PDB file of C-alpha atoms in Angstrom:
ATOM      1  CA  MET A   1     -75.911 105.299 106.888  1.00  0.00           C
ATOM      2  CA  GLU A   2     -79.656 104.807 107.088  1.00  0.00           C
ATOM      3  CA  SER A   3     -80.176 103.852 103.356  1.00  0.00           C
ATOM      4  CA  LEU A   4     -77.564 101.148 103.616  1.00  0.00           C
ATOM      5  CA  ARG A   5     -79.234  99.605 106.699  1.00  0.00           C
ATOM      6  CA  SER A   6     -82.787  99.837 105.450  1.00  0.00           C
ATOM      7  CA  ALA A   7     -82.459  99.447 101.611  1.00  0.00           C
ATOM      8  CA  GLY A   8     -79.186  97.477 101.571  1.00  0.00           C
ATOM      9  CA  TYR A   9     -77.259  99.925  99.407  1.00  0.00           C
ATOM     10  CA  ALA A  10     -76.039 103.479  99.115  1.00  0.00           C
ATOM     11  CA  VAL A  11     -74.326 105.554  96.373  1.00  0.00           C
ATOM     12  CA  ILE A  12     -71.668 108.210  97.186  1.00  0.00           C
ATOM     13  CA  ASN A  13     -70.480 110.420  94.361  1.00  0.00           C
ATOM     14  CA  ASP A  14     -67.069 111.984  93.842  1.00  0.00           C
ATOM     15  CA  VAL A  15     -65.045 109.658  96.013  1.00  0.00           C
ATOM     16  CA  PHE A  16     -62.230 109.401  93.433  1.00  0.00           C
ATOM     17  CA  GLY A  17     -60.827 112.222  91.311  1.00  0.00           C
ATOM     18  CA  THR A  18     -59.492 112.180  87.785  1.00  0.00           C
ATOM     19  CA  GLU A  19     -55.931 111.769  88.826  1.00  0.00           C
ATOM     20  CA  GLU A  20     -56.677 108.709  91.059  1.00  0.00           C
ATOM     21  CA  ILE A  21     -58.766 107.012  88.324  1.00  0.00           C
ATOM     22  CA  THR A  22     -56.062 107.684  85.784  1.00  0.00           C
ATOM     23  CA  GLY A  23     -53.522 106.140  88.162  1.00  0.00           C
ATOM     24  CA  ILE A  24     -55.744 102.992  88.620  1.00  0.00           C
ATOM     25  CA  LEU A  25     -56.254 102.531  84.815  1.00  0.00           C
ATOM     26  CA  ASP A  26     -52.619 103.158  83.927  1.00  0.00           C
ATOM     27  CA  THR A  27     -51.524 100.537  86.462  1.00  0.00           C
ATOM     28  CA  ILE A  28     -54.064  97.994  85.122  1.00  0.00           C
ATOM     29  CA  ASN A  29     -53.058  98.685  81.469  1.00  0.00           C
ATOM     30  CA  ASN A  30     -49.414  97.923  82.257  1.00  0.00           C
ATOM     31  CA  ILE A  31     -49.707  94.496  83.960  1.00  0.00           C
ATOM     32  CA  ASP A  32     -49.131  90.955  82.544  1.00  0.00           C
ATOM     33  CA  THR A  33     -52.599  89.377  82.173  1.00  0.00           C
ATOM     34  CA  SER A  34     -51.500  85.900  81.199  1.00  0.00           C
ATOM     35  CA  GLY A  35     -51.959  84.241  84.636  1.00  0.00           C
ATOM     36  CA  PRO A  36     -54.868  82.156  85.850  1.00  0.00           C
ATOM     37  CA  ALA A  37     -56.345  85.005  87.849  1.00  0.00           C
ATOM     38  CA  PHE A  38     -57.073  86.886  84.665  1.00  0.00           C
ATOM     39  CA  ARG A  39     -60.269  86.069  82.703  1.00  0.00           C
ATOM     40  CA  LYS A  40     -60.452  87.469  79.128  1.00  0.00           C
ATOM     41  CA  THR A  41     -63.381  86.997  76.806  1.00  0.00           C
ATOM     42  CA  ASN A  42     -65.184  89.182  74.246  1.00  0.00           C
ATOM     43  CA  ASP A  43     -67.774  90.024  76.818  1.00  0.00           C
ATOM     44  CA  LEU A  44     -65.697  90.498  79.983  1.00  0.00           C
ATOM     45  CA  PHE A  45     -62.222  91.092  81.317  1.00  0.00           C
ATOM     46  CA  ALA A  46     -61.834  90.269  85.015  1.00  0.00           C
ATOM     47  CA  ILE A  47     -59.029  90.003  87.526  1.00  0.00           C
ATOM     48  CA  ARG A  48     -59.625  87.813  90.519  1.00  0.00           C
ATOM     49  CA  ARG A  49     -57.640  88.425  93.706  1.00  0.00           C
ATOM     50  CA  PHE A  50     -57.069  91.793  92.344  1.00  0.00           C
ATOM     51  CA  LEU A  51     -55.138  93.414  95.143  1.00  0.00           C
ATOM     52  CA  LYS A  52     -52.902  90.344  95.400  1.00  0.00           C
ATOM     53  CA  GLU A  53     -52.263  90.182  91.604  1.00  0.00           C
ATOM     54  CA  VAL A  54     -51.779  93.968  91.272  1.00  0.00           C
ATOM     55  CA  PRO A  55     -50.326  95.187  94.576  1.00  0.00           C
ATOM     56  CA  GLY A  56     -49.232  98.488  93.038  1.00  0.00           C
ATOM     57  CA  ILE A  57     -52.876  99.511  92.717  1.00  0.00           C
ATOM     58  CA  ARG A  58     -53.436  99.863  96.477  1.00  0.00           C
ATOM     59  CA  PRO A  59     -52.274 103.408  97.039  1.00  0.00           C
ATOM     60  CA  PHE A  60     -54.636 104.590  94.250  1.00  0.00           C
ATOM     61  CA  ILE A  61     -57.614 102.735  95.755  1.00  0.00           C
ATOM     62  CA  PHE A  62     -57.187 103.196  99.494  1.00  0.00           C
ATOM     63  CA  THR A  63     -57.194 106.967  99.522  1.00  0.00           C
ATOM     64  CA  ASN A  64     -57.748 109.028 102.642  1.00  0.00           C
ATOM     65  CA  ARG A  65     -61.298 109.706 101.342  1.00  0.00           C
ATOM     66  CA  LEU A  66     -62.178 105.911 101.017  1.00  0.00           C
ATOM     67  CA  ARG A  67     -60.602 105.127 104.342  1.00  0.00           C
ATOM     68  CA  GLU A  68     -62.586 107.875 106.020  1.00  0.00           C
ATOM     69  CA  ILE A  69     -65.804 106.419 104.492  1.00  0.00           C
ATOM     70  CA  ILE A  70     -65.003 102.938 105.729  1.00  0.00           C
ATOM     71  CA  SER A  71     -64.153 104.136 109.212  1.00  0.00           C
ATOM     72  CA  GLN A  72     -67.298 106.333 109.545  1.00  0.00           C
ATOM     73  CA  LEU A  73     -69.708 103.697 108.232  1.00  0.00           C
ATOM     74  CA  PHE A  74     -68.240 100.523 109.677  1.00  0.00           C
ATOM     75  CA  GLY A  75     -65.610 101.207 112.276  1.00  0.00           C
ATOM     76  CA  LYS A  76     -61.963 100.161 112.389  1.00  0.00           C
ATOM     77  CA  ASP A  77     -62.351  96.401 112.769  1.00  0.00           C
ATOM     78  CA  TYR A  78     -63.162  95.541 109.087  1.00  0.00           C
ATOM     79  CA  PHE A  79     -60.546  94.037 106.735  1.00  0.00           C
ATOM     80  CA  LEU A  80     -60.679  93.152 103.046  1.00  0.00           C
ATOM     81  CA  VAL A  81     -61.551  89.578 102.161  1.00  0.00           C
ATOM     82  CA  LYS A  82     -62.093  89.747  98.350  1.00  0.00           C
ATOM     83  CA  SER A  83     -61.180  91.841  95.435  1.00  0.00           C
ATOM     84  CA  ILE A  84     -62.114  91.650  91.848  1.00  0.00           C
ATOM     85  CA  TYR A  85     -61.729  93.973  88.808  1.00  0.00           C
ATOM     86  CA  PHE A  86     -64.406  93.858  86.070  1.00  0.00           C
ATOM     87  CA  ASP A  87     -64.219  95.464  82.615  1.00  0.00           C
ATOM     88  CA  LYS A  88     -67.449  95.117  80.713  1.00  0.00           C
ATOM     89  CA  PRO A  89     -66.403  96.101  77.156  1.00  0.00           C
ATOM     90  CA  GLU A  90     -68.351  98.548  74.983  1.00  0.00           C
ATOM     91  CA  GLN A  91     -70.119  95.896  72.911  1.00  0.00           C
ATOM     92  CA  SER A  92     -70.558  93.355  75.729  1.00  0.00           C
ATOM     93  CA  ASN A  93     -73.523  90.892  75.498  1.00  0.00           C
ATOM     94  CA  TRP A  94     -72.769  89.644  78.996  1.00  0.00           C
ATOM     95  CA  PHE A  95     -75.558  90.007  81.625  1.00  0.00           C
ATOM     96  CA  VAL A  96     -76.187  88.645  85.048  1.00  0.00           C
ATOM     97  CA  ALA A  97     -79.629  87.553  86.251  1.00  0.00           C
ATOM     98  CA  TYR A  98     -80.996  88.454  89.726  1.00  0.00           C
ATOM     99  CA  HIS A  99     -79.069  86.745  92.518  1.00  0.00           C
ATOM    100  CA  GLN A 100     -77.571  87.204  95.974  1.00  0.00           C
ATOM    101  CA  ASP A 101     -73.784  86.809  96.731  1.00  0.00           C
ATOM    102  CA  LEU A 102     -74.081  83.750  98.921  1.00  0.00           C
ATOM    103  CA  THR A 103     -70.465  82.492  98.887  1.00  0.00           C
ATOM    104  CA  ILE A 104     -67.203  83.536 100.263  1.00  0.00           C
ATOM    105  CA  SER A 105     -63.669  82.758  98.959  1.00  0.00           C
ATOM    106  CA  VAL A 106     -61.372  80.633 101.218  1.00  0.00           C
ATOM    107  CA  ASP A 107     -57.782  79.354 100.870  1.00  0.00           C
ATOM    108  CA  GLN A 108     -58.660  75.587 101.131  1.00  0.00           C
ATOM    109  CA  LYS A 109     -61.469  73.168 101.653  1.00  0.00           C
ATOM    110  CA  ILE A 110     -61.958  72.264 105.306  1.00  0.00           C
ATOM    111  CA  PRO A 111     -65.204  70.687 106.373  1.00  0.00           C
ATOM    112  CA  CYS A 112     -66.860  72.998 108.861  1.00  0.00           C
ATOM    113  CA  GLU A 113     -70.385  73.049 110.298  1.00  0.00           C
ATOM    114  CA  GLY A 114     -72.606  75.456 108.679  1.00  0.00           C
ATOM    115  CA  PHE A 115     -70.358  75.761 105.595  1.00  0.00           C
ATOM    116  CA  ASP A 116     -71.587  73.955 102.504  1.00  0.00           C
ATOM    117  CA  GLN A 117     -72.081  74.164  98.684  1.00  0.00           C
ATOM    118  CA  TRP A 118     -68.337  73.929  98.056  1.00  0.00           C
ATOM    119  CA  THR A 119     -66.939  74.871  94.577  1.00  0.00           C
ATOM    120  CA  ILE A 120     -63.535  75.428  93.093  1.00  0.00           C
ATOM    121  CA  LYS A 121     -62.620  77.561  90.135  1.00  0.00           C
ATOM    122  CA  ASN A 122     -59.234  78.507  88.960  1.00  0.00           C
ATOM    123  CA  ASP A 123     -57.670  77.169  92.186  1.00  0.00           C
ATOM    124  CA  GLN A 124     -60.044  79.355  94.195  1.00  0.00           C
ATOM    125  CA  PHE A 125     -62.342  77.686  96.742  1.00  0.00           C
ATOM    126  CA  ALA A 126     -65.764  79.094  97.382  1.00  0.00           C
ATOM    127  CA  VAL A 127     -68.223  78.106 100.017  1.00  0.00           C
ATOM    128  CA  GLN A 128     -71.607  79.218 101.345  1.00  0.00           C
ATOM    129  CA  PRO A 129     -71.208  80.236 104.988  1.00  0.00           C
ATOM    130  CA  PRO A 130     -73.844  80.654 107.694  1.00  0.00           C
ATOM    131  CA  ILE A 131     -76.156  83.580 106.809  1.00  0.00           C
ATOM    132  CA  ALA A 132     -75.077  85.475 109.925  1.00  0.00           C
ATOM    133  CA  LEU A 133     -71.619  85.761 108.458  1.00  0.00           C
ATOM    134  CA  LEU A 134     -72.995  87.069 105.078  1.00  0.00           C
ATOM    135  CA  GLU A 135     -75.095  89.652 106.973  1.00  0.00           C
ATOM    136  CA  ASN A 136     -71.865  91.127 108.339  1.00  0.00           C
ATOM    137  CA  ILE A 137     -70.120  91.581 105.034  1.00  0.00           C
ATOM    138  CA  PHE A 138     -70.285  94.713 102.960  1.00  0.00           C
ATOM    139  CA  THR A 139     -69.180  95.401  99.414  1.00  0.00           C
ATOM    140  CA  ILE A 140     -67.745  98.575  97.894  1.00  0.00           C
ATOM    141  CA  ARG A 141     -67.964  98.952  94.092  1.00  0.00           C
ATOM    142  CA  ILE A 142     -65.614 101.614  92.672  1.00  0.00           C
ATOM    143  CA  HIS A 143     -66.896 102.949  89.345  1.00  0.00           C
ATOM    144  CA  LEU A 144     -64.230 103.944  86.871  1.00  0.00           C
ATOM    145  CA  ASP A 145     -66.744 104.980  84.215  1.00  0.00           C
ATOM    146  CA  ASP A 146     -70.194 106.651  84.151  1.00  0.00           C
ATOM    147  CA  THR A 147     -72.580 103.759  84.621  1.00  0.00           C
ATOM    148  CA  ASP A 148     -76.323 103.694  84.025  1.00  0.00           C
ATOM    149  CA  GLU A 149     -79.011 101.310  82.733  1.00  0.00           C
ATOM    150  CA  ASN A 150     -77.459 101.399  79.237  1.00  0.00           C
ATOM    151  CA  ASN A 151     -74.071  99.960  80.142  1.00  0.00           C
ATOM    152  CA  GLY A 152     -74.803  97.485  82.929  1.00  0.00           C
ATOM    153  CA  ALA A 153     -75.544  99.516  86.032  1.00  0.00           C
ATOM    154  CA  LEU A 154     -76.769  97.186  88.766  1.00  0.00           C
ATOM    155  CA  LYS A 155     -80.496  96.726  89.206  1.00  0.00           C
ATOM    156  CA  ILE A 156     -81.427  95.910  92.762  1.00  0.00           C
ATOM    157  CA  VAL A 157     -84.427  95.088  94.932  1.00  0.00           C
ATOM    158  CA  PRO A 158     -84.301  97.427  97.985  1.00  0.00           C
ATOM    159  CA  GLY A 159     -84.695  95.716 101.385  1.00  0.00           C
ATOM    160  CA  SER A 160     -84.187  92.225  99.941  1.00  0.00           C
ATOM    161  CA  HIS A 161     -81.077  91.751 102.047  1.00  0.00           C
ATOM    162  CA  ARG A 162     -83.340  91.564 105.142  1.00  0.00           C
ATOM    163  CA  LYS A 163     -85.211  88.487 103.876  1.00  0.00           C
ATOM    164  CA  GLY A 164     -82.559  85.803 104.350  1.00  0.00           C
ATOM    165  CA  ILE A 165     -81.987  83.509 101.312  1.00  0.00           C
ATOM    166  CA  TYR A 166     -84.287  84.959  98.762  1.00  0.00           C
ATOM    167  CA  ARG A 167     -84.533  82.895  95.593  1.00  0.00           C
ATOM    168  CA  PRO A 168     -85.014  85.046  92.442  1.00  0.00           C
ATOM    169  CA  GLU A 169     -87.741  82.828  91.049  1.00  0.00           C
ATOM    170  CA  THR A 170     -89.897  83.695  94.080  1.00  0.00           C
ATOM    171  CA  ILE A 171     -89.731  87.491  93.650  1.00  0.00           C
ATOM    172  CA  ASP A 172     -93.234  88.925  93.698  1.00  0.00           C
ATOM    173  CA  TRP A 173     -92.932  91.990  91.522  1.00  0.00           C
ATOM    174  CA  ASN A 174     -96.431  93.113  92.701  1.00  0.00           C
ATOM    175  CA  LYS A 175     -94.775  93.768  96.104  1.00  0.00           C
ATOM    176  CA  GLU A 176     -91.105  94.407  95.296  1.00  0.00           C
ATOM    177  CA  GLN A 177     -89.552  97.384  93.516  1.00  0.00           C
ATOM    178  CA  GLU A 178     -86.679  97.435  91.079  1.00  0.00           C
ATOM    179  CA  VAL A 179     -84.189 100.317  91.227  1.00  0.00           C
ATOM    180  CA  VAL A 180     -81.342 100.981  88.779  1.00  0.00           C
ATOM    181  CA  CYS A 181     -78.230 102.188  90.644  1.00  0.00           C
ATOM    182  CA  ASN A 182     -76.676 104.761  88.318  1.00  0.00           C
ATOM    183  CA  VAL A 183     -73.167 105.683  89.569  1.00  0.00           C
ATOM    184  CA  PRO A 184     -70.930 108.398  87.919  1.00  0.00           C
ATOM    185  CA  ARG A 185     -67.296 107.945  87.234  1.00  0.00           C
ATOM    186  CA  GLY A 186     -65.376 108.279  90.534  1.00  0.00           C
ATOM    187  CA  GLY A 187     -68.402 107.289  92.600  1.00  0.00           C
ATOM    188  CA  ILE A 188     -68.917 104.220  94.729  1.00  0.00           C
ATOM    189  CA  MET A 189     -71.811 101.930  95.469  1.00  0.00           C
ATOM    190  CA  ILE A 190     -71.906 100.249  98.870  1.00  0.00           C
ATOM    191  CA  MET A 191     -74.140  97.159  99.173  1.00  0.00           C
ATOM    192  CA  GLN A 192     -74.893  94.148 101.308  1.00  0.00           C
ATOM    193  CA  PRO A 193     -74.106  90.697  99.669  1.00  0.00           C
ATOM    194  CA  LEU A 194     -77.682  89.498 100.421  1.00  0.00           C
ATOM    195  CA  LEU A 195     -79.211  92.355  98.381  1.00  0.00           C
ATOM    196  CA  LEU A 196     -80.790  90.919  95.164  1.00  0.00           C
ATOM    197  CA  HIS A 197     -78.982  92.457  92.218  1.00  0.00           C
ATOM    198  CA  ALA A 198     -78.722  91.905  88.423  1.00  0.00           C
ATOM    199  CA  SER A 199     -76.964  93.565  85.448  1.00  0.00           C
ATOM    200  CA  ASN A 200     -78.152  93.979  81.899  1.00  0.00           C
ATOM    201  CA  ARG A 201     -76.225  93.892  78.642  1.00  0.00           C
ATOM    202  CA  THR A 202     -74.488  96.980  77.329  1.00  0.00           C
ATOM    203  CA  VAL A 203     -76.461  98.786  74.693  1.00  0.00           C
ATOM    204  CA  ASN A 204     -74.822 102.260  74.391  1.00  0.00           C
ATOM    205  CA  ASN A 205     -71.217 101.201  73.434  1.00  0.00           C
ATOM    206  CA  ASN A 206     -69.819 102.582  76.683  1.00  0.00           C
ATOM    207  CA  LYS A 207     -67.428 100.732  79.016  1.00  0.00           C
ATOM    208  CA  ARG A 208     -68.252  99.690  82.554  1.00  0.00           C
ATOM    209  CA  ARG A 209     -65.128  99.163  84.566  1.00  0.00           C
ATOM    210  CA  VAL A 210     -65.683  98.461  88.281  1.00  0.00           C
ATOM    211  CA  ILE A 211     -63.492  97.379  91.228  1.00  0.00           C
ATOM    212  CA  HIS A 212     -65.356  95.100  93.624  1.00  0.00           C
ATOM    213  CA  LEU A 213     -64.096  95.000  97.233  1.00  0.00           C
ATOM    214  CA  GLU A 214     -65.599  92.923 100.018  1.00  0.00           C
ATOM    215  CA  PHE A 215     -64.981  93.492 103.749  1.00  0.00           C
ATOM    216  CA  SER A 216     -65.679  91.608 107.016  1.00  0.00           C
ATOM    217  CA  ASP A 217     -64.851  91.987 110.660  1.00  0.00           C
ATOM    218  CA  GLN A 218     -65.065  88.224 111.455  1.00  0.00           C
ATOM    219  CA  GLN A 219     -62.420  85.526 111.400  1.00  0.00           C
ATOM    220  CA  LEU A 220     -63.538  82.111 110.131  1.00  0.00           C
ATOM    221  CA  PRO A 221     -63.995  79.032 112.401  1.00  0.00           C
ATOM    222  CA  GLY A 222     -62.559  75.545 112.204  1.00  0.00           C
ATOM    223  CA  GLY A 223     -59.238  76.385 110.578  1.00  0.00           C
ATOM    224  CA  LEU A 224     -60.841  78.093 107.538  1.00  0.00           C
ATOM    225  CA  GLN A 225     -58.985  81.155 106.246  1.00  0.00           C
ATOM    226  CA  TRP A 226     -60.122  83.926 103.884  1.00  0.00           C
ATOM    227  CA  ALA A 227     -58.529  83.487 100.407  1.00  0.00           C
ATOM    228  CA  GLU A 228     -57.611  87.244 100.697  1.00  0.00           C
ATOM    229  CA  TYR A 229     -56.938  88.982 104.010  1.00  0.00           C
ATOM    230  CA  LEU A 230     -55.675  92.517 104.120  1.00  0.00           C
ATOM    231  CA  ALA A 231     -55.957  94.836 107.061  1.00  0.00           C
ATOM    232  CA  LEU A 232     -56.731  98.409 106.469  1.00  0.00           C
ATOM    233  CA  ASN A 233     -53.276  99.509 107.878  1.00  0.00           C
ATOM    234  CA  ASN A 234     -51.734  97.387 105.092  1.00  0.00           C
ATOM    235  CA  PHE A 235     -53.194  99.390 102.298  1.00  0.00           C
ATOM    236  CA  THR A 236     -50.214 101.582 101.571  1.00  0.00           C
TER     237      THR A 236
END
């Protein structure tokens, strides 16, 4: 898709129907959220390693329609490497400043050339890989609610994914353009991790529930392993 290559993002409407979204939400509402992968605050509810923690959700997510989109846009060699569920409540004051997604999640810390800035949170290792690896990842965000500038729709800087490591404090707004990516319920946003993006506070008392999925077609070097690894033919 030309807009994805040039601008770093694309929005596709009507990928998921009412029945599929209901199945997703019913499954989430009936799980035990007491484990370490679940983050619950007044401003945010999140499930890390979502497809591992809630395996029953997979048939509702990896529909024929989504598989077709992945296959057409990226081919058959990509596999899932990260999954998160976000629920930004109606009165959330949580916001995210402009940033790029510069880290990947791995199963353990192994020193490896080109991989640095190691962190660990809730038994999850993250590391910044070589930029070439980041350039080959794509993210799909499944929107379970109508999302616009009033309830935390992503703001992005088109084309910023083609500028390498782009520090937010160096953005020249005389040259760059900000775009708000409104996505209706059942739609998806596809984006490159290096795309500068941000999210405002919710001001309209509407939820913003999103499933965040990251895909790659590259195995990691030096004994490193993705923290999540699921091939498309396992999404059943």
